[in-house]
PDB file of C-alpha atoms in Angstrom:
ATOM      1  CA  MET J   1       0.000   0.000   0.000  1.00 79.00           C
ATOM      2  CA  VAL J   2       2.904   2.379   0.625  1.00 80.00           C
ATOM      3  CA  GLU J   3       5.817   0.908  -1.333  1.00 80.00           C
ATOM      4  CA  ASP J   4       7.394   3.247  -3.884  1.00 75.00           C
ATOM      5  CA  GLU J   5       7.303   1.615  -7.327  1.00 75.00           C
ATOM      6  CA  ASN J   6      10.042   3.881  -8.703  1.00 71.00           C
ATOM      7  CA  PRO J   7      12.606   4.264  -5.918  1.00 68.00           C
ATOM      8  CA  PRO J   8      15.735   6.362  -6.506  1.00 63.00           C
ATOM      9  CA  ALA J   9      18.871   4.630  -7.737  1.00 56.00           C
ATOM     10  CA  TYR J  10      20.671   5.688  -4.561  1.00 54.00           C
ATOM     11  CA  GLU J  11      19.814   4.810  -0.985  1.00 55.00           C
ATOM     12  CA  PRO J  12      19.135   7.992   1.031  1.00 56.00           C
ATOM     13  CA  LEU J  13      21.062   8.443   4.258  1.00 55.00           C
ATOM     14  CA  SER J  14      19.023   8.797   7.431  1.00 54.00           C
ATOM     15  CA  LEU J  15      19.100  12.304   8.906  1.00 53.00           C
ATOM     16  CA  ASN J  16      19.679  10.907  12.377  1.00 53.00           C
ATOM     17  CA  HIS J  17      21.610   7.730  11.636  1.00 52.00           C
ATOM     18  CA  ASP J  18      23.897   7.941  14.663  1.00 53.00           C
ATOM     19  CA  ALA J  19      21.090   8.927  17.014  1.00 49.00           C
ATOM     20  CA  ASN J  20      18.912   6.002  15.946  1.00 53.00           C
ATOM     21  CA  ALA J  21      21.656   3.383  15.810  1.00 53.00           C
ATOM     22  CA  ASP J  22      21.069   2.328  19.414  1.00 54.00           C
ATOM     23  CA  ASP J  23      17.309   1.914  18.865  1.00 58.00           C
ATOM     24  CA  ILE J  24      17.529  -0.276  15.760  1.00 57.00           C
ATOM     25  CA  GLU J  25      17.936  -3.997  16.358  1.00 58.00           C
ATOM     26  CA  PRO J  26      21.315  -5.524  15.333  1.00 55.00           C
ATOM     27  CA  GLU J  27      19.772  -7.709  12.606  1.00 54.00           C
ATOM     28  CA  ALA J  28      18.292  -4.666  10.910  1.00 54.00           C
ATOM     29  CA  GLN J  29      21.581  -2.754  11.147  1.00 51.00           C
ATOM     30  CA  GLN J  30      23.466  -5.589   9.455  1.00 51.00           C
ATOM     31  CA  GLN J  31      20.870  -6.115   6.750  1.00 52.00           C
ATOM     32  CA  GLY J  32      20.111  -2.479   6.004  1.00 48.00           C
ATOM     33  CA  GLY J  33      17.423  -1.476   3.542  1.00 47.00           C
ATOM     34  CA  ARG J  34      16.441  -4.194   1.111  1.00 48.00           C
ATOM     35  CA  LYS J  35      16.387  -2.779  -2.380  1.00 51.00           C
ATOM     36  CA  PRO J  36      13.904  -4.139  -4.884  1.00 51.00           C
ATOM     37  CA  SER J  37      15.328  -6.513  -7.437  1.00 50.00           C
ATOM     38  CA  ALA J  38      15.392  -5.619 -11.113  1.00 47.00           C
ATOM     39  CA  VAL J  39      13.522  -7.516 -13.801  1.00 44.00           C
ATOM     40  CA  ASN J  40      14.341  -6.637 -17.429  1.00 46.00           C
ATOM     41  CA  GLY J  41      15.915  -3.400 -16.286  1.00 45.00           C
ATOM     42  CA  GLN J  42      12.859  -2.362 -14.273  1.00 48.00           C
ATOM     43  CA  SER J  43      12.646  -2.481 -10.509  1.00 56.00           C
ATOM     44  CA  ARG J  44      10.382  -5.135  -9.046  1.00 66.00           C
ATOM     45  CA  THR J  45       8.437  -4.214  -5.944  1.00 76.00           C
ATOM     46  CA  VAL J  46       9.189  -6.211  -2.817  1.00 76.00           C
ATOM     47  CA  THR J  47       5.502  -6.687  -2.069  1.00 75.00           C
ATOM     48  CA  SER J  48       4.789  -8.216  -5.481  1.00 75.00           C
ATOM     49  CA  SER J  49       4.710 -11.753  -4.068  1.00 77.00           C
ATOM     50  CA  LEU J  50       4.161 -13.529  -0.766  1.00 80.00           C
ATOM     51  CA  ARG J  51       7.585 -15.164  -0.955  1.00 84.00           C
ATOM     52  CA  ALA J  52       9.264 -11.789  -1.415  1.00 82.00           C
ATOM     53  CA  VAL J  53       7.364 -10.412   1.583  1.00 82.00           C
ATOM     54  CA  ASN J  54       8.372 -13.466   3.616  1.00 83.00           C
ATOM     55  CA  ARG J  55      12.036 -13.043   2.680  1.00 86.00           C
ATOM     56  CA  LEU J  56      11.842  -9.365   3.597  1.00 84.00           C
ATOM     57  CA  LEU J  57      10.402 -10.149   7.029  1.00 82.00           C
ATOM     58  CA  LEU J  58      13.023 -12.799   7.747  1.00 84.00           C
ATOM     59  CA  ALA J  59      15.778 -10.435   6.617  1.00 84.00           C
ATOM     60  CA  HIS J  60      14.607  -7.793   9.080  1.00 81.00           C
ATOM     61  CA  GLY J  61      14.299  -9.511  12.423  1.00 79.00           C
ATOM     62  CA  GLY J  62      14.076 -13.221  11.675  1.00 83.00           C
ATOM     63  CA  PHE J  63      11.133 -15.218  12.999  1.00 84.00           C
ATOM     64  CA  ARG J  64      10.181 -12.455  15.436  1.00 86.00           C
ATOM     65  CA  ALA J  65       9.389 -10.204  12.479  1.00 83.00           C
ATOM     66  CA  TYR J  66       6.144 -12.137  11.970  1.00 84.00           C
ATOM     67  CA  PHE J  67       4.922 -10.641  15.252  1.00 88.00           C
ATOM     68  CA  ARG J  68       5.913  -7.027  14.646  1.00 88.00           C
ATOM     69  CA  GLY J  69       3.317  -4.707  16.082  1.00 90.00           C
ATOM     70  CA  PHE J  70       1.565  -7.608  17.834  1.00 93.00           C
ATOM     71  CA  PHE J  71       1.396  -6.006  21.268  1.00 94.00           C
ATOM     72  CA  CYS J  72       0.302  -2.688  19.774  1.00 93.00           C
ATOM     73  CA  LEU J  73      -2.467  -4.494  17.896  1.00 93.00           C
ATOM     74  CA  VAL J  74      -3.559  -6.340  21.052  1.00 95.00           C
ATOM     75  CA  ALA J  75      -3.626  -3.086  23.013  1.00 95.00           C
ATOM     76  CA  GLN J  76      -5.701  -1.478  20.276  1.00 95.00           C
ATOM     77  CA  GLY J  77      -8.144  -4.395  20.266  1.00 94.00           C
ATOM     78  CA  LEU J  78      -8.593  -4.325  24.041  1.00 96.00           C
ATOM     79  CA  ALA J  79      -8.978  -0.547  24.120  1.00 95.00           C
ATOM     80  CA  THR J  80     -11.489  -0.709  21.265  1.00 94.00           C
ATOM     81  CA  SER J  81     -13.594  -3.269  23.135  1.00 94.00           C
ATOM     82  CA  VAL J  82     -13.594  -1.164  26.304  1.00 95.00           C
ATOM     83  CA  LEU J  83     -14.476   2.072  24.512  1.00 94.00           C
ATOM     84  CA  MET J  84     -17.159   0.419  22.404  1.00 92.00           C
ATOM     85  CA  GLY J  85     -18.729  -0.970  25.570  1.00 92.00           C
ATOM     86  CA  LEU J  86     -18.729   2.457  27.189  1.00 93.00           C
ATOM     87  CA  PHE J  87     -20.063   4.289  24.138  1.00 92.00           C
ATOM     88  CA  SER J  88     -22.714   1.628  23.493  1.00 90.00           C
ATOM     89  CA  ALA J  89     -23.875   1.826  27.111  1.00 91.00           C
ATOM     90  CA  VAL J  90     -24.259   5.599  26.823  1.00 90.00           C
ATOM     91  CA  LEU J  91     -25.740   5.756  23.316  1.00 87.00           C
ATOM     92  CA  GLY J  92     -27.699   2.508  23.356  1.00 85.00           C
ATOM     93  CA  GLY J  93     -27.295  -0.715  21.402  1.00 80.00           C
ATOM     94  CA  PHE J  94     -28.951   0.752  18.308  1.00 84.00           C
ATOM     95  CA  PHE J  95     -26.023   3.165  17.925  1.00 88.00           C
ATOM     96  CA  THR J  96     -23.308   0.493  18.126  1.00 89.00           C
ATOM     97  CA  PRO J  97     -21.953   1.498  14.671  1.00 91.00           C
ATOM     98  CA  VAL J  98     -21.522   5.060  15.959  1.00 93.00           C
ATOM     99  CA  ALA J  99     -19.733   3.668  19.009  1.00 92.00           C
ATOM    100  CA  THR J 100     -17.363   1.864  16.645  1.00 93.00           C
ATOM    101  CA  LEU J 101     -16.538   5.125  14.868  1.00 94.00           C
ATOM    102  CA  LEU J 102     -15.984   7.001  18.131  1.00 95.00           C
ATOM    103  CA  ALA J 103     -13.682   4.260  19.428  1.00 94.00           C
ATOM    104  CA  SER J 104     -11.673   4.317  16.185  1.00 94.00           C
ATOM    105  CA  LEU J 105     -11.287   8.096  16.359  1.00 95.00           C
ATOM    106  CA  ALA J 106     -10.226   7.934  20.002  1.00 95.00           C
ATOM    107  CA  LEU J 107      -7.511   5.373  19.204  1.00 95.00           C
ATOM    108  CA  VAL J 108      -5.949   6.961  16.127  1.00 95.00           C
ATOM    109  CA  GLN J 109      -2.591   7.046  17.919  1.00 95.00           C
ATOM    110  CA  LEU J 110      -2.490   3.268  18.340  1.00 95.00           C
ATOM    111  CA  SER J 111      -3.598   2.479  14.790  1.00 95.00           C
ATOM    112  CA  THR J 112      -1.072   4.946  13.371  1.00 94.00           C
ATOM    113  CA  ALA J 113       1.736   3.612  15.565  1.00 95.00           C
ATOM    114  CA  TRP J 114       0.970   0.077  14.378  1.00 95.00           C
ATOM    115  CA  VAL J 115       1.420   1.134  10.740  1.00 94.00           C
ATOM    116  CA  HIS J 116       4.702   2.840  11.622  1.00 93.00           C
ATOM    117  CA  ILE J 117       5.984  -0.265  13.418  1.00 93.00           C
ATOM    118  CA  VAL J 118       5.129  -2.500  10.465  1.00 91.00           C
ATOM    119  CA  ILE J 119       6.738  -0.397   7.732  1.00 89.00           C
ATOM    120  CA  SER J 120       9.842   0.763   9.635  1.00 89.00           C
ATOM    121  CA  LEU J 121      13.003  -1.063  10.644  1.00 89.00           C
ATOM    122  CA  PRO J 122      12.763  -3.194  13.806  1.00 87.00           C
ATOM    123  CA  SER J 123      13.380  -1.137  16.923  1.00 86.00           C
ATOM    124  CA  ARG J 124      13.965  -1.840  20.607  1.00 86.00           C
ATOM    125  CA  ARG J 125      11.539   0.936  21.540  1.00 88.00           C
ATOM    126  CA  HIS J 126       8.206  -0.048  23.090  1.00 90.00           C
ATOM    127  CA  PHE J 127       5.120   0.707  21.035  1.00 90.00           C
ATOM    128  CA  TRP J 128       3.798   3.271  23.523  1.00 90.00           C
ATOM    129  CA  SER J 129       6.945   5.332  23.048  1.00 91.00           C
ATOM    130  CA  ARG J 130       6.207   5.511  19.317  1.00 92.00           C
ATOM    131  CA  LEU J 131       2.701   6.936  19.609  1.00 94.00           C
ATOM    132  CA  PRO J 132       2.367  10.156  17.590  1.00 93.00           C
ATOM    133  CA  PRO J 133       0.827  13.210  19.296  1.00 94.00           C
ATOM    134  CA  PHE J 134      -2.935  12.763  19.493  1.00 94.00           C
ATOM    135  CA  LYS J 135      -3.809  16.130  17.931  1.00 94.00           C
ATOM    136  CA  ARG J 136      -1.529  15.593  14.946  1.00 93.00           C
ATOM    137  CA  ALA J 137      -2.705  12.015  14.406  1.00 94.00           C
ATOM    138  CA  PHE J 138      -6.353  13.045  14.765  1.00 95.00           C
ATOM    139  CA  ASP J 139      -6.070  16.023  12.404  1.00 94.00           C
ATOM    140  CA  ALA J 140      -4.417  13.845   9.763  1.00 93.00           C
ATOM    141  CA  THR J 141      -6.502  10.680  10.013  1.00 94.00           C
ATOM    142  CA  TRP J 142     -10.025  11.547  11.168  1.00 95.00           C
ATOM    143  CA  LYS J 143     -11.296  11.861   7.596  1.00 95.00           C
ATOM    144  CA  PRO J 144      -9.832   8.551   6.329  1.00 96.00           C
ATOM    145  CA  VAL J 145     -10.917   6.821   9.559  1.00 96.00           C
ATOM    146  CA  ALA J 146     -14.490   8.034   9.018  1.00 96.00           C
ATOM    147  CA  LEU J 147     -14.308   7.057   5.342  1.00 96.00           C
ATOM    148  CA  TYR J 148     -13.119   3.549   6.196  1.00 96.00           C
ATOM    149  CA  TRP J 149     -15.835   3.207   8.849  1.00 95.00           C
ATOM    150  CA  LEU J 150     -18.496   4.276   6.343  1.00 95.00           C
ATOM    151  CA  ALA J 151     -17.253   1.824   3.715  1.00 94.00           C
ATOM    152  CA  ALA J 152     -17.205  -1.023   6.243  1.00 94.00           C
ATOM    153  CA  GLU J 153     -20.714  -0.227   7.495  1.00 93.00           C
ATOM    154  CA  VAL J 154     -22.133   0.008   3.967  1.00 93.00           C
ATOM    155  CA  THR J 155     -20.605  -3.359   3.114  1.00 92.00           C
ATOM    156  CA  ARG J 156     -21.864  -4.883   6.359  1.00 91.00           C
ATOM    157  CA  TRP J 157     -25.475  -3.789   5.875  1.00 91.00           C
ATOM    158  CA  LEU J 158     -25.573  -4.201   2.091  1.00 89.00           C
ATOM    159  CA  PRO J 159     -26.521  -7.931   2.116  1.00 88.00           C
ATOM    160  CA  LEU J 160     -29.460  -7.321   4.450  1.00 88.00           C
ATOM    161  CA  GLY J 161     -30.626  -4.336   2.411  1.00 88.00           C
ATOM    162  CA  LEU J 162     -30.446  -6.280  -0.846  1.00 88.00           C
ATOM    163  CA  ALA J 163     -32.199  -9.264   0.707  1.00 86.00           C
ATOM    164  CA  PHE J 164     -35.025  -6.988   1.824  1.00 86.00           C
ATOM    165  CA  ALA J 165     -35.234  -5.248  -1.568  1.00 86.00           C
ATOM    166  CA  LEU J 166     -35.269  -8.562  -3.450  1.00 83.00           C
ATOM    167  CA  ARG J 167     -37.707 -10.056  -0.931  1.00 82.00           C
ATOM    168  CA  LEU J 168     -35.311 -12.899  -0.271  1.00 78.00           C
ATOM    169  CA  ARG J 169     -36.776 -15.158   2.394  1.00 77.00           C
ATOM    170  CA  ILE J 170     -34.084 -16.372   4.773  1.00 74.00           C
ATOM    171  CA  PRO J 171     -34.626 -20.009   5.846  1.00 68.00           C
ATOM    172  CA  SER J 172     -35.703 -20.399   9.462  1.00 66.00           C
ATOM    173  CA  PHE J 173     -36.203 -23.250  11.898  1.00 64.00           C
ATOM    174  CA  ASP J 174     -39.565 -24.536  13.027  1.00 61.00           C
ATOM    175  CA  ASN J 175     -40.508 -25.565  16.548  1.00 62.00           C
ATOM    176  CA  ASN J 176     -39.006 -29.020  16.034  1.00 63.00           C
ATOM    177  CA  GLY J 177     -35.641 -27.611  15.027  1.00 60.00           C
ATOM    178  CA  ASN J 178     -36.025 -28.475  11.350  1.00 63.00           C
ATOM    179  CA  MET J 179     -35.061 -25.937   8.690  1.00 59.00           C
ATOM    180  CA  GLU J 180     -37.885 -24.825   6.427  1.00 62.00           C
ATOM    181  CA  LEU J 181     -36.710 -25.359   2.850  1.00 61.00           C
ATOM    182  CA  ASP J 182     -39.927 -24.643   0.965  1.00 64.00           C
ATOM    183  CA  GLY J 183     -38.746 -21.323  -0.485  1.00 61.00           C
ATOM    184  CA  LEU J 184     -35.356 -22.573  -1.727  1.00 70.00           C
ATOM    185  CA  ASP J 185     -36.120 -22.576  -5.440  1.00 71.00           C
ATOM    186  CA  ALA J 186     -33.975 -21.518  -8.418  1.00 80.00           C
ATOM    187  CA  ALA J 187     -34.938 -17.854  -8.001  1.00 80.00           C
ATOM    188  CA  TRP J 188     -33.760 -17.964  -4.388  1.00 79.00           C
ATOM    189  CA  PHE J 189     -30.283 -19.142  -5.406  1.00 83.00           C
ATOM    190  CA  VAL J 190     -30.078 -16.541  -8.180  1.00 86.00           C
ATOM    191  CA  LYS J 191     -30.933 -13.770  -5.729  1.00 84.00           C
ATOM    192  CA  GLY J 192     -28.466 -15.165  -3.199  1.00 85.00           C
ATOM    193  CA  ALA J 193     -25.705 -15.258  -5.814  1.00 88.00           C
ATOM    194  CA  ALA J 194     -26.488 -11.666  -6.834  1.00 88.00           C
ATOM    195  CA  ILE J 195     -26.262 -10.516  -3.218  1.00 89.00           C
ATOM    196  CA  LEU J 196     -22.929 -12.325  -2.815  1.00 89.00           C
ATOM    197  CA  VAL J 197     -21.517 -10.717  -5.971  1.00 90.00           C
ATOM    198  CA  PHE J 198     -22.608  -7.222  -4.922  1.00 90.00           C
ATOM    199  CA  THR J 199     -21.151  -7.740  -1.443  1.00 89.00           C
ATOM    200  CA  ILE J 200     -17.790  -8.833  -2.856  1.00 90.00           C
ATOM    201  CA  PHE J 201     -17.899  -5.921  -5.292  1.00 89.00           C
ATOM    202  CA  ALA J 202     -18.497  -3.490  -2.413  1.00 88.00           C
ATOM    203  CA  SER J 203     -15.660  -5.018  -0.402  1.00 88.00           C
ATOM    204  CA  VAL J 204     -13.227  -4.686  -3.296  1.00 88.00           C
ATOM    205  CA  PHE J 205     -14.190  -1.213  -4.472  1.00 90.00           C
ATOM    206  CA  LEU J 206     -15.218   0.401  -1.178  1.00 92.00           C
ATOM    207  CA  VAL J 207     -13.467  -1.205   1.782  1.00 93.00           C
ATOM    208  CA  ILE J 208     -10.070  -1.875   0.201  1.00 93.00           C
ATOM    209  CA  PRO J 209      -9.653   1.637  -1.310  1.00 93.00           C
ATOM    210  CA  ALA J 210     -10.729   3.199   1.997  1.00 95.00           C
ATOM    211  CA  ARG J 211      -8.187   1.027   3.795  1.00 95.00           C
ATOM    212  CA  VAL J 212      -5.484   2.023   1.323  1.00 94.00           C
ATOM    213  CA  ILE J 213      -6.196   5.715   1.887  1.00 94.00           C
ATOM    214  CA  LEU J 214      -6.127   5.312   5.666  1.00 95.00           C
ATOM    215  CA  VAL J 215      -2.838   3.396   5.699  1.00 94.00           C
ATOM    216  CA  ARG J 216      -1.145   5.833   3.310  1.00 94.00           C
ATOM    217  CA  VAL J 217      -2.227   8.832   5.377  1.00 95.00           C
ATOM    218  CA  GLN J 218      -0.987   7.131   8.546  1.00 94.00           C
ATOM    219  CA  ALA J 219       2.294   6.235   6.856  1.00 93.00           C
ATOM    220  CA  SER J 220       2.818   9.871   5.856  1.00 91.00           C
ATOM    221  CA  LEU J 221       3.061  10.676   9.584  1.00 92.00           C
ATOM    222  CA  LEU J 222       6.143   8.471   9.977  1.00 90.00           C
ATOM    223  CA  PRO J 223       8.910  10.517  11.646  1.00 89.00           C
ATOM    224  CA  VAL J 224      11.697  11.488   9.247  1.00 86.00           C
ATOM    225  CA  GLU J 225      14.335   9.866  11.452  1.00 87.00           C
ATOM    226  CA  GLU J 226      12.801   6.396  11.047  1.00 88.00           C
ATOM    227  CA  ASP J 227      13.905   4.283   8.084  1.00 88.00           C
ATOM    228  CA  THR J 228      11.526   1.903   6.324  1.00 86.00           C
ATOM    229  CA  VAL J 229      11.957  -1.723   5.289  1.00 88.00           C
ATOM    230  CA  ILE J 230      10.643  -0.947   1.800  1.00 85.00           C
ATOM    231  CA  PRO J 231      11.194   2.012  -0.546  1.00 84.00           C
ATOM    232  CA  PHE J 232       8.828   4.734   0.622  1.00 83.00           C
ATOM    233  CA  ASP J 233       8.214   8.080  -1.061  1.00 85.00           C
ATOM    234  CA  ARG J 234       7.593  10.353   1.919  1.00 85.00           C
ATOM    235  CA  SER J 235       6.695  13.261  -0.370  1.00 86.00           C
ATOM    236  CA  PHE J 236       3.974  11.271  -2.193  1.00 87.00           C
ATOM    237  CA  GLU J 237       5.144  12.537  -5.580  1.00 84.00           C
ATOM    238  CA  GLY J 238       5.704  16.017  -4.182  1.00 84.00           C
ATOM    239  CA  LYS J 239       2.204  16.364  -2.733  1.00 86.00           C
ATOM    240  CA  VAL J 240       3.384  16.561   0.890  1.00 84.00           C
ATOM    241  CA  GLU J 241       5.145  19.651   2.177  1.00 83.00           C
ATOM    242  CA  PRO J 242       7.171  19.169   5.375  1.00 80.00           C
ATOM    243  CA  ALA J 243       5.828  20.903   8.451  1.00 76.00           C
ATOM    244  CA  ILE J 244       9.194  22.610   8.911  1.00 77.00           C
ATOM    245  CA  VAL J 245       8.558  24.714   5.776  1.00 77.00           C
ATOM    246  CA  GLY J 246       4.970  25.524   6.653  1.00 72.00           C
ATOM    247  CA  GLY J 247       3.201  22.498   5.163  1.00 78.00           C
ATOM    248  CA  LYS J 248       0.860  20.088   6.897  1.00 84.00           C
ATOM    249  CA  GLY J 249       3.476  17.360   6.971  1.00 85.00           C
ATOM    250  CA  TYR J 250       1.051  14.627   5.923  1.00 90.00           C
ATOM    251  CA  VAL J 251      -0.806  13.594   2.787  1.00 91.00           C
ATOM    252  CA  SER J 252      -4.443  14.480   2.185  1.00 91.00           C
ATOM    253  CA  VAL J 253      -7.180  11.956   1.421  1.00 92.00           C
ATOM    254  CA  ALA J 254      -7.338  12.974  -2.246  1.00 92.00           C
ATOM    255  CA  ASP J 255      -3.564  12.845  -2.727  1.00 90.00           C
ATOM    256  CA  ALA J 256      -3.268   9.555  -0.827  1.00 91.00           C
ATOM    257  CA  TRP J 257      -5.553   7.927  -3.381  1.00 92.00           C
ATOM    258  CA  GLY J 258      -4.400   9.971  -6.373  1.00 90.00           C
ATOM    259  CA  THR J 259      -0.786   8.845  -5.941  1.00 89.00           C
ATOM    260  CA  PHE J 260      -1.796   5.178  -5.666  1.00 91.00           C
ATOM    261  CA  SER J 261      -1.127   3.876  -9.174  1.00 87.00           C
ATOM    262  CA  ARG J 262      -3.150   1.349 -11.135  1.00 89.00           C
ATOM    263  CA  ALA J 263      -0.210  -1.045 -11.038  1.00 87.00           C
ATOM    264  CA  ALA J 264      -0.150  -0.829  -7.247  1.00 87.00           C
ATOM    265  CA  TRP J 265      -3.921  -1.371  -7.159  1.00 89.00           C
ATOM    266  CA  ARG J 266      -3.636  -4.508  -9.312  1.00 88.00           C
ATOM    267  CA  ARG J 267      -0.715  -5.774  -7.250  1.00 88.00           C
ATOM    268  CA  LEU J 268      -2.675  -5.274  -4.036  1.00 88.00           C
ATOM    269  CA  LEU J 269      -5.731  -7.131  -5.351  1.00 89.00           C
ATOM    270  CA  VAL J 270      -3.560 -10.034  -6.502  1.00 88.00           C
ATOM    271  CA  LEU J 271      -1.919 -10.113  -3.079  1.00 86.00           C
ATOM    272  CA  TYR J 272      -5.329 -10.214  -1.385  1.00 88.00           C
ATOM    273  CA  VAL J 273      -6.335 -13.144  -3.600  1.00 88.00           C
ATOM    274  CA  LYS J 274      -3.107 -14.982  -2.791  1.00 87.00           C
ATOM    275  CA  VAL J 275      -3.601 -14.453   0.940  1.00 86.00           C
ATOM    276  CA  PHE J 276      -7.189 -15.692   0.663  1.00 87.00           C
ATOM    277  CA  LEU J 277      -6.157 -18.816  -1.246  1.00 90.00           C
ATOM    278  CA  ALA J 278      -3.319 -19.509   1.205  1.00 88.00           C
ATOM    279  CA  SER J 279      -5.736 -19.136   4.118  1.00 90.00           C
ATOM    280  CA  MET J 280      -8.247 -21.489   2.503  1.00 91.00           C
ATOM    281  CA  ALA J 281      -5.486 -24.027   1.848  1.00 92.00           C
ATOM    282  CA  GLY J 282      -4.463 -23.825   5.494  1.00 91.00           C
ATOM    283  CA  LEU J 283      -8.050 -24.381   6.623  1.00 90.00           C
ATOM    284  CA  LEU J 284      -8.451 -27.378   4.303  1.00 92.00           C
ATOM    285  CA  ILE J 285      -5.216 -28.942   5.545  1.00 93.00           C
ATOM    286  CA  THR J 286      -6.263 -28.387   9.151  1.00 91.00           C
ATOM    287  CA  ALA J 287      -9.683 -29.893   8.472  1.00 88.00           C
ATOM    288  CA  ALA J 288      -8.090 -32.884   6.740  1.00 88.00           C
ATOM    289  CA  LEU J 289      -5.925 -33.512   9.808  1.00 88.00           C
ATOM    290  CA  ILE J 290      -8.668 -33.024  12.395  1.00 89.00           C
ATOM    291  CA  ALA J 291     -11.606 -34.729  10.641  1.00 84.00           C
ATOM    292  CA  PRO J 292     -10.198 -38.306  10.883  1.00 83.00           C
ATOM    293  CA  GLN J 293      -9.548 -37.825  14.594  1.00 81.00           C
ATOM    294  CA  ILE J 294     -13.119 -36.626  15.138  1.00 82.00           C
ATOM    295  CA  VAL J 295     -14.454 -39.671  13.268  1.00 78.00           C
ATOM    296  CA  VAL J 296     -12.325 -42.062  15.343  1.00 78.00           C
ATOM    297  CA  ILE J 297     -13.363 -40.413  18.607  1.00 80.00           C
ATOM    298  CA  ALA J 298     -17.027 -40.471  17.572  1.00 74.00           C
ATOM    299  CA  LYS J 299     -16.879 -44.188  16.767  1.00 74.00           C
ATOM    300  CA  LYS J 300     -15.301 -45.040  20.104  1.00 71.00           C
ATOM    301  CA  THR J 301     -17.686 -42.885  22.091  1.00 67.00           C
ATOM    302  CA  GLU J 302     -20.522 -44.769  23.783  1.00 64.00           C
ATOM    303  CA  ARG J 303     -23.856 -43.217  24.607  1.00 62.00           C
ATOM    304  CA  VAL J 304     -24.454 -42.939  28.355  1.00 58.00           C
ATOM    305  CA  ASN J 305     -28.037 -43.625  29.392  1.00 55.00           C
TER     306      ASN J 305
END
């Protein structure tokens, strides 16, 4: 989402290399920045394949790199649950989606810090010491956070809205616990398939772009003294003016999406598909290993009267 497709031929020197040397883990110091490989004279992005991403993670921190930002993510999840409970209790259960938005806005520091931890070199610093100032993080990310929330809510309620509009009758259970299958005709399956297609379409063209915008805006807040594990254009093609010269110091929503190329969009979609297929393969393998054990246990289990 943030990798520069056309990085400079030279590797820029960190402005505070000596000051940050003690914070960076030894493995990252030895490895340094991993430059993208060249294919037919053109640079190939590191995030173009899962294997390349895996090699990059192992090169910067070894096995522990798989858990980068884990504690920050856990803290964000716990804090989100607590705040959602408080906001829902005050506003009422009907306004749970609003409580979700308020919790996300209140925790913009944690979500931004997580992005910074993931894209920057491994550091010995604790995640709470890398939290950006709340006002700066809020000013920069409240719009993309709200946009992402809106896209997620539209996608979440879209299937129910379409089912109501198409008068799709959802199968229910009778008093005996049997599912009523009378309305499951050909038209029912056609309507169900249409709802599924529209839901996937909304996820791809609403949720993913909103997520891209949010991550790119959060990444633009990365301190200048922190180096990244991938090539990263901090200026976003010259759209971002540093705060030191009077600019905002972060990318706007429009520029965050406008500087995201079609090639990057295609690469991201392909990566999502690969992750989905890998996840499904993992689930199938797990099911294949567990199912025989369940069958054996079920056969040896005797009913107790």
